[in-house]
Amino acid sequence: MIIHSEQEMLDFGRQFAKNHPQVIELVGDVGAGKTTFVRGLAEGLDIKQPITSPSFTISKSYALPHNNGHLIHYDFYRLTDPGLMSEDLAENLANPHNIIVIEWGESVANLLPTDRTTITINYTENGREIIL
Ligand code: ADP
Ligand code: MG
C-alpha cells in the first residue's frame, strides 16, 4: 500500500485503531512517518491529547478513554542499552489493556512478544510504502 500524504498516514493510523494488536513495532528511517502514524492511531483511540515525538523522553504515555489502560509510545532511537526503560517496557507489556507502540525497537527486541505487528514504512517515488 502507498500512502501519498501526511493526511493519508493519519487516516491509516485512525483506521488501524479499529482493530489493533497490543504491540506495534514501527520500522522506517527518520522522517518516514512513524510518529505521524501514531498521531492517527491516537485519534482513532479517542485520545484528545496531542501526540508529540518521545525522542528525548524515550517514552510518552496517554490514558485510553475507554478502559484503564494507556497508549505508550516509545522511541529508542540511538539507544544501545535501554537500561531501566526495559523494566518500564516489561511492566507496561504486562497490562493487557495497554497499547504499546515502539519506534527504533532493536535494543529491546528480546523483550517484545513474537506476536507483535511490525509496520515498515519505506520511502518510494510516489509516497510512503507500508508493509505489514
Ligand atoms: P518519524 O517518526 O518516522 O521520524 P514523523 O512522522 O515524525 O517521522 O515525520 C514525518 C514527516 O513527513 C512529517 O513532517 C510529515 O508531514 C511528512 N510526510 C510527508 N509525506 C508523508 C507521508 N506520505 N506519510 C507520512 N508523513 C509524510
Ligand atoms: Mg518519530
JSON list of C-alpha atoms and ligand atoms in Angstrom, two decimals:
[
{"chain": "A", "resi": 1, "resn": "MET", "atom": "CA", "xyz": [0.00, 0.00, 0.00]},
{"chain": "A", "resi": 2, "resn": "ILE", "atom": "CA", "xyz": [1.25, 3.51, -0.83]},
{"chain": "A", "resi": 3, "resn": "ILE", "atom": "CA", "xyz": [0.48, 6.45, 1.47]},
{"chain": "A", "resi": 4, "resn": "HIS", "atom": "CA", "xyz": [0.60, 9.63, -0.58]},
{"chain": "A", "resi": 5, "resn": "SER", "atom": "CA", "xyz": [0.41, 12.33, 2.10]},
{"chain": "A", "resi": 6, "resn": "GLU", "atom": "CA", "xyz": [0.57, 13.12, 5.79]},
{"chain": "A", "resi": 7, "resn": "GLN", "atom": "CA", "xyz": [-3.24, 13.16, 5.82]},
{"chain": "A", "resi": 8, "resn": "GLU", "atom": "CA", "xyz": [-3.38, 9.65, 4.37]},
{"chain": "A", "resi": 9, "resn": "MET", "atom": "CA", "xyz": [-0.95, 8.46, 7.05]},
{"chain": "A", "resi": 10, "resn": "LEU", "atom": "CA", "xyz": [-3.20, 9.94, 9.75]},
{"chain": "A", "resi": 11, "resn": "ASP", "atom": "CA", "xyz": [-6.19, 8.19, 8.16]},
{"chain": "A", "resi": 12, "resn": "PHE", "atom": "CA", "xyz": [-4.30, 4.91, 8.07]},
{"chain": "A", "resi": 13, "resn": "GLY", "atom": "CA", "xyz": [-3.47, 5.21, 11.78]},
{"chain": "A", "resi": 14, "resn": "ARG", "atom": "CA", "xyz": [-7.07, 6.08, 12.58]},
{"chain": "A", "resi": 15, "resn": "GLN", "atom": "CA", "xyz": [-8.33, 3.02, 10.66]},
{"chain": "A", "resi": 16, "resn": "PHE", "atom": "CA", "xyz": [-5.71, 0.83, 12.30]},
{"chain": "A", "resi": 17, "resn": "ALA", "atom": "CA", "xyz": [-7.08, 1.79, 15.73]},
{"chain": "A", "resi": 18, "resn": "LYS", "atom": "CA", "xyz": [-10.33, -0.05, 14.99]},
{"chain": "A", "resi": 19, "resn": "ASN", "atom": "CA", "xyz": [-8.71, -3.47, 15.16]},
{"chain": "A", "resi": 20, "resn": "HIS", "atom": "CA", "xyz": [-5.27, -3.10, 16.64]},
{"chain": "A", "resi": 21, "resn": "PRO", "atom": "CA", "xyz": [-2.85, -5.58, 18.21]},
{"chain": "A", "resi": 22, "resn": "GLN", "atom": "CA", "xyz": [-1.41, -4.87, 21.68]},
{"chain": "A", "resi": 23, "resn": "VAL", "atom": "CA", "xyz": [2.11, -4.30, 20.40]},
{"chain": "A", "resi": 24, "resn": "ILE", "atom": "CA", "xyz": [3.03, -2.38, 17.26]},
{"chain": "A", "resi": 25, "resn": "GLU", "atom": "CA", "xyz": [6.61, -2.02, 16.14]},
{"chain": "A", "resi": 26, "resn": "LEU", "atom": "CA", "xyz": [7.32, 0.77, 13.65]},
{"chain": "A", "resi": 27, "resn": "VAL", "atom": "CA", "xyz": [10.29, 0.45, 11.31]},
{"chain": "A", "resi": 28, "resn": "GLY", "atom": "CA", "xyz": [11.47, 3.19, 8.97]},
{"chain": "A", "resi": 29, "resn": "ASP", "atom": "CA", "xyz": [14.01, 5.96, 8.52]},
{"chain": "A", "resi": 30, "resn": "VAL", "atom": "CA", "xyz": [13.92, 9.30, 10.31]},
{"chain": "A", "resi": 31, "resn": "GLY", "atom": "CA", "xyz": [11.05, 11.29, 8.79]},
{"chain": "A", "resi": 32, "resn": "ALA", "atom": "CA", "xyz": [9.33, 8.22, 7.32]},
{"chain": "A", "resi": 33, "resn": "GLY", "atom": "CA", "xyz": [6.09, 8.96, 9.15]},
{"chain": "A", "resi": 34, "resn": "LYS", "atom": "CA", "xyz": [6.19, 6.66, 12.20]},
{"chain": "A", "resi": 35, "resn": "THR", "atom": "CA", "xyz": [5.13, 9.34, 14.67]},
{"chain": "A", "resi": 36, "resn": "THR", "atom": "CA", "xyz": [2.54, 10.63, 12.19]},
{"chain": "A", "resi": 37, "resn": "PHE", "atom": "CA", "xyz": [1.04, 7.13, 12.16]},
{"chain": "A", "resi": 38, "resn": "VAL", "atom": "CA", "xyz": [0.88, 7.21, 15.99]},
{"chain": "A", "resi": 39, "resn": "ARG", "atom": "CA", "xyz": [-0.95, 10.54, 15.86]},
{"chain": "A", "resi": 40, "resn": "GLY", "atom": "CA", "xyz": [-3.61, 8.94, 13.65]},
{"chain": "A", "resi": 41, "resn": "LEU", "atom": "CA", "xyz": [-3.75, 5.85, 15.85]},
{"chain": "A", "resi": 42, "resn": "ALA", "atom": "CA", "xyz": [-4.27, 8.01, 18.95]},
{"chain": "A", "resi": 43, "resn": "GLU", "atom": "CA", "xyz": [-7.09, 9.91, 17.24]},
{"chain": "A", "resi": 44, "resn": "GLY", "atom": "CA", "xyz": [-8.73, 6.61, 16.37]},
{"chain": "A", "resi": 45, "resn": "LEU", "atom": "CA", "xyz": [-8.46, 5.57, 20.02]},
{"chain": "A", "resi": 46, "resn": "ASP", "atom": "CA", "xyz": [-10.26, 8.80, 21.03]},
{"chain": "A", "resi": 47, "resn": "ILE", "atom": "CA", "xyz": [-7.20, 10.22, 22.75]},
{"chain": "A", "resi": 48, "resn": "LYS", "atom": "CA", "xyz": [-7.63, 14.01, 22.74]},
{"chain": "A", "resi": 49, "resn": "GLN", "atom": "CA", "xyz": [-4.14, 14.96, 23.89]},
{"chain": "A", "resi": 50, "resn": "PRO", "atom": "CA", "xyz": [-1.68, 15.94, 21.17]},
{"chain": "A", "resi": 51, "resn": "ILE", "atom": "CA", "xyz": [0.91, 13.27, 20.41]},
{"chain": "A", "resi": 52, "resn": "THR", "atom": "CA", "xyz": [4.48, 14.53, 20.32]},
{"chain": "A", "resi": 53, "resn": "SER", "atom": "CA", "xyz": [7.60, 12.59, 19.48]},
{"chain": "A", "resi": 54, "resn": "PRO", "atom": "CA", "xyz": [9.11, 10.83, 22.50]},
{"chain": "A", "resi": 55, "resn": "SER", "atom": "CA", "xyz": [12.63, 11.05, 21.06]},
{"chain": "A", "resi": 56, "resn": "PHE", "atom": "CA", "xyz": [14.04, 12.94, 24.06]},
{"chain": "A", "resi": 57, "resn": "THR", "atom": "CA", "xyz": [11.99, 11.35, 26.83]},
{"chain": "A", "resi": 58, "resn": "ILE", "atom": "CA", "xyz": [12.10, 7.84, 25.26]},
{"chain": "A", "resi": 59, "resn": "SER", "atom": "CA", "xyz": [8.53, 7.17, 26.33]},
{"chain": "A", "resi": 60, "resn": "LYS", "atom": "CA", "xyz": [5.23, 9.02, 26.46]},
{"chain": "A", "resi": 61, "resn": "SER", "atom": "CA", "xyz": [2.02, 7.71, 27.92]},
{"chain": "A", "resi": 62, "resn": "TYR", "atom": "CA", "xyz": [-1.58, 8.68, 27.14]},
{"chain": "A", "resi": 63, "resn": "ALA", "atom": "CA", "xyz": [-4.63, 7.46, 29.08]},
{"chain": "A", "resi": 64, "resn": "LEU", "atom": "CA", "xyz": [-7.09, 5.45, 26.97]},
{"chain": "A", "resi": 65, "resn": "PRO", "atom": "CA", "xyz": [-10.60, 6.89, 27.41]},
{"chain": "A", "resi": 66, "resn": "HIS", "atom": "CA", "xyz": [-12.43, 3.54, 27.20]},
{"chain": "A", "resi": 67, "resn": "ASN", "atom": "CA", "xyz": [-10.55, 1.48, 29.79]},
{"chain": "A", "resi": 68, "resn": "ASN", "atom": "CA", "xyz": [-7.87, 1.98, 32.44]},
{"chain": "A", "resi": 69, "resn": "GLY", "atom": "CA", "xyz": [-5.00, 1.24, 30.05]},
{"chain": "A", "resi": 70, "resn": "HIS", "atom": "CA", "xyz": [-2.63, 3.59, 28.28]},
{"chain": "A", "resi": 71, "resn": "LEU", "atom": "CA", "xyz": [-1.22, 4.11, 24.84]},
{"chain": "A", "resi": 72, "resn": "ILE", "atom": "CA", "xyz": [2.52, 4.04, 25.48]},
{"chain": "A", "resi": 73, "resn": "HIS", "atom": "CA", "xyz": [4.73, 5.39, 22.72]},
{"chain": "A", "resi": 74, "resn": "TYR", "atom": "CA", "xyz": [8.45, 4.55, 22.89]},
{"chain": "A", "resi": 75, "resn": "ASP", "atom": "CA", "xyz": [11.26, 5.84, 20.75]},
{"chain": "A", "resi": 76, "resn": "PHE", "atom": "CA", "xyz": [14.57, 4.07, 21.42]},
{"chain": "A", "resi": 77, "resn": "TYR", "atom": "CA", "xyz": [16.48, 5.94, 18.72]},
{"chain": "A", "resi": 78, "resn": "ARG", "atom": "CA", "xyz": [20.26, 5.56, 19.19]},
{"chain": "A", "resi": 79, "resn": "LEU", "atom": "CA", "xyz": [19.78, 3.73, 22.48]},
{"chain": "A", "resi": 80, "resn": "THR", "atom": "CA", "xyz": [22.10, 0.74, 22.56]},
{"chain": "A", "resi": 81, "resn": "ASP", "atom": "CA", "xyz": [21.24, -0.07, 26.17]},
{"chain": "A", "resi": 82, "resn": "PRO", "atom": "CA", "xyz": [17.63, 0.61, 27.19]},
{"chain": "A", "resi": 83, "resn": "GLY", "atom": "CA", "xyz": [18.60, 0.25, 30.90]},
{"chain": "A", "resi": 84, "resn": "LEU", "atom": "CA", "xyz": [15.70, 1.00, 33.24]},
{"chain": "A", "resi": 85, "resn": "MET", "atom": "CA", "xyz": [13.46, 1.60, 30.24]},
{"chain": "A", "resi": 86, "resn": "SER", "atom": "CA", "xyz": [13.41, -2.14, 29.58]},
{"chain": "A", "resi": 87, "resn": "GLU", "atom": "CA", "xyz": [11.81, -2.67, 33.02]},
{"chain": "A", "resi": 88, "resn": "ASP", "atom": "CA", "xyz": [9.30, 0.06, 32.26]},
{"chain": "A", "resi": 89, "resn": "LEU", "atom": "CA", "xyz": [8.51, -1.64, 28.94]},
{"chain": "A", "resi": 90, "resn": "ALA", "atom": "CA", "xyz": [8.14, -5.09, 30.53]},
{"chain": "A", "resi": 91, "resn": "GLU", "atom": "CA", "xyz": [5.77, -3.66, 33.16]},
{"chain": "A", "resi": 92, "resn": "ASN", "atom": "CA", "xyz": [3.66, -1.92, 30.54]},
{"chain": "A", "resi": 93, "resn": "LEU", "atom": "CA", "xyz": [3.52, -5.05, 28.38]},
{"chain": "A", "resi": 94, "resn": "ALA", "atom": "CA", "xyz": [2.14, -6.99, 31.35]},
{"chain": "A", "resi": 95, "resn": "ASN", "atom": "CA", "xyz": [-1.09, -4.95, 31.39]},
{"chain": "A", "resi": 96, "resn": "PRO", "atom": "CA", "xyz": [-3.26, -6.30, 28.54]},
{"chain": "A", "resi": 97, "resn": "HIS", "atom": "CA", "xyz": [-5.21, -3.01, 28.41]},
{"chain": "A", "resi": 98, "resn": "ASN", "atom": "CA", "xyz": [-2.11, -1.11, 27.35]},
{"chain": "A", "resi": 99, "resn": "ILE", "atom": "CA", "xyz": [-1.31, -0.49, 23.71]},
{"chain": "A", "resi": 100, "resn": "ILE", "atom": "CA", "xyz": [2.42, -0.28, 23.10]},
{"chain": "A", "resi": 101, "resn": "VAL", "atom": "CA", "xyz": [3.96, 1.38, 20.06]},
{"chain": "A", "resi": 102, "resn": "ILE", "atom": "CA", "xyz": [7.70, 1.28, 19.56]},
{"chain": "A", "resi": 103, "resn": "GLU", "atom": "CA", "xyz": [9.99, 3.20, 17.21]},
{"chain": "A", "resi": 104, "resn": "TRP", "atom": "CA", "xyz": [13.60, 2.01, 16.88]},
{"chain": "A", "resi": 105, "resn": "GLY", "atom": "CA", "xyz": [12.98, -1.13, 18.94]},
{"chain": "A", "resi": 106, "resn": "GLU", "atom": "CA", "xyz": [16.18, -3.02, 18.08]},
{"chain": "A", "resi": 107, "resn": "SER", "atom": "CA", "xyz": [17.65, -2.62, 21.57]},
{"chain": "A", "resi": 108, "resn": "VAL", "atom": "CA", "xyz": [14.54, -4.10, 23.21]},
{"chain": "A", "resi": 109, "resn": "ALA", "atom": "CA", "xyz": [13.72, -6.71, 20.55]},
{"chain": "A", "resi": 110, "resn": "ASN", "atom": "CA", "xyz": [14.24, -9.56, 23.02]},
{"chain": "A", "resi": 111, "resn": "LEU", "atom": "CA", "xyz": [11.52, -8.14, 25.29]},
{"chain": "A", "resi": 112, "resn": "LEU", "atom": "CA", "xyz": [8.88, -7.84, 22.59]},
{"chain": "A", "resi": 113, "resn": "PRO", "atom": "CA", "xyz": [6.30, -10.59, 22.15]},
{"chain": "A", "resi": 114, "resn": "THR", "atom": "CA", "xyz": [6.67, -12.56, 18.91]},
{"chain": "A", "resi": 115, "resn": "ASP", "atom": "CA", "xyz": [3.03, -11.93, 18.03]},
{"chain": "A", "resi": 116, "resn": "ARG", "atom": "CA", "xyz": [3.53, -8.19, 17.62]},
{"chain": "A", "resi": 117, "resn": "THR", "atom": "CA", "xyz": [2.67, -6.38, 14.40]},
{"chain": "A", "resi": 118, "resn": "THR", "atom": "CA", "xyz": [5.56, -4.76, 12.59]},
{"chain": "A", "resi": 119, "resn": "ILE", "atom": "CA", "xyz": [4.74, -1.89, 10.26]},
{"chain": "A", "resi": 120, "resn": "THR", "atom": "CA", "xyz": [7.56, -0.94, 7.94]},
{"chain": "A", "resi": 121, "resn": "ILE", "atom": "CA", "xyz": [7.42, 2.45, 6.19]},
{"chain": "A", "resi": 122, "resn": "ASN", "atom": "CA", "xyz": [9.66, 2.89, 3.14]},
{"chain": "A", "resi": 123, "resn": "TYR", "atom": "CA", "xyz": [10.24, 5.97, 1.03]},
{"chain": "A", "resi": 124, "resn": "THR", "atom": "CA", "xyz": [9.29, 5.48, -2.63]},
{"chain": "A", "resi": 125, "resn": "GLU", "atom": "CA", "xyz": [8.97, 7.85, -5.59]},
{"chain": "A", "resi": 126, "resn": "ASN", "atom": "CA", "xyz": [5.19, 8.04, -5.15]},
{"chain": "A", "resi": 127, "resn": "GLY", "atom": "CA", "xyz": [4.92, 8.20, -1.38]},
{"chain": "A", "resi": 128, "resn": "ARG", "atom": "CA", "xyz": [5.44, 6.03, 1.69]},
{"chain": "A", "resi": 129, "resn": "GLU", "atom": "CA", "xyz": [5.11, 2.31, 1.14]},
{"chain": "A", "resi": 130, "resn": "ILE", "atom": "CA", "xyz": [3.55, 0.40, 4.05]},
{"chain": "A", "resi": 131, "resn": "ILE", "atom": "CA", "xyz": [4.50, -3.21, 4.69]},
{"chain": "A", "resi": 132, "resn": "LEU", "atom": "CA", "xyz": [2.70, -5.15, 7.42]},
{"chain": "B", "resi": 1, "resn": "ADP", "atom": "P1", "xyz": [9.32, 9.58, 12.01]},
{"chain": "B", "resi": 1, "resn": "ADP", "atom": "O1", "xyz": [8.60, 9.42, 13.31]},
{"chain": "B", "resi": 1, "resn": "ADP", "atom": "O2", "xyz": [9.30, 8.33, 11.16]},
{"chain": "B", "resi": 1, "resn": "ADP", "atom": "O3", "xyz": [10.73, 10.10, 12.15]},
{"chain": "B", "resi": 1, "resn": "ADP", "atom": "P2", "xyz": [7.46, 11.76, 11.51]},
{"chain": "B", "resi": 1, "resn": "ADP", "atom": "O4", "xyz": [6.10, 11.16, 11.50]},
{"chain": "B", "resi": 1, "resn": "ADP", "atom": "O5", "xyz": [7.88, 12.46, 12.75]},
{"chain": "B", "resi": 1, "resn": "ADP", "atom": "O6", "xyz": [8.54, 10.64, 11.10]},
{"chain": "B", "resi": 1, "resn": "ADP", "atom": "O7", "xyz": [7.62, 12.79, 10.31]},
{"chain": "B", "resi": 1, "resn": "ADP", "atom": "C1", "xyz": [7.20, 12.52, 9.01]},
{"chain": "B", "resi": 1, "resn": "ADP", "atom": "C2", "xyz": [7.18, 13.83, 8.23]},
{"chain": "B", "resi": 1, "resn": "ADP", "atom": "O8", "xyz": [6.98, 13.59, 6.84]},
{"chain": "B", "resi": 1, "resn": "ADP", "atom": "C3", "xyz": [6.07, 14.76, 8.68]},
{"chain": "B", "resi": 1, "resn": "ADP", "atom": "O9", "xyz": [6.57, 16.07, 8.69]},
{"chain": "B", "resi": 1, "resn": "ADP", "atom": "C4", "xyz": [5.01, 14.59, 7.60]},
{"chain": "B", "resi": 1, "resn": "ADP", "atom": "O10", "xyz": [4.27, 15.76, 7.40]},
{"chain": "B", "resi": 1, "resn": "ADP", "atom": "C5", "xyz": [5.86, 14.31, 6.37]},
{"chain": "B", "resi": 1, "resn": "ADP", "atom": "N1", "xyz": [5.21, 13.49, 5.33]},
{"chain": "B", "resi": 1, "resn": "ADP", "atom": "C6", "xyz": [5.18, 13.77, 4.01]},
{"chain": "B", "resi": 1, "resn": "ADP", "atom": "N2", "xyz": [4.57, 12.82, 3.31]},
{"chain": "B", "resi": 1, "resn": "ADP", "atom": "C7", "xyz": [4.19, 11.88, 4.20]},
{"chain": "B", "resi": 1, "resn": "ADP", "atom": "C8", "xyz": [3.52, 10.64, 4.05]},
{"chain": "B", "resi": 1, "resn": "ADP", "atom": "N3", "xyz": [3.13, 10.16, 2.87]},
{"chain": "B", "resi": 1, "resn": "ADP", "atom": "N4", "xyz": [3.32, 9.92, 5.17]},
{"chain": "B", "resi": 1, "resn": "ADP", "atom": "C9", "xyz": [3.75, 10.37, 6.36]},
{"chain": "B", "resi": 1, "resn": "ADP", "atom": "N5", "xyz": [4.39, 11.54, 6.56]},
{"chain": "B", "resi": 1, "resn": "ADP", "atom": "C10", "xyz": [4.61, 12.31, 5.49]},
{"chain": "B", "resi": 2, "resn": "MG", "atom": "MG", "xyz": [9.26, 9.50, 15.30]}
]
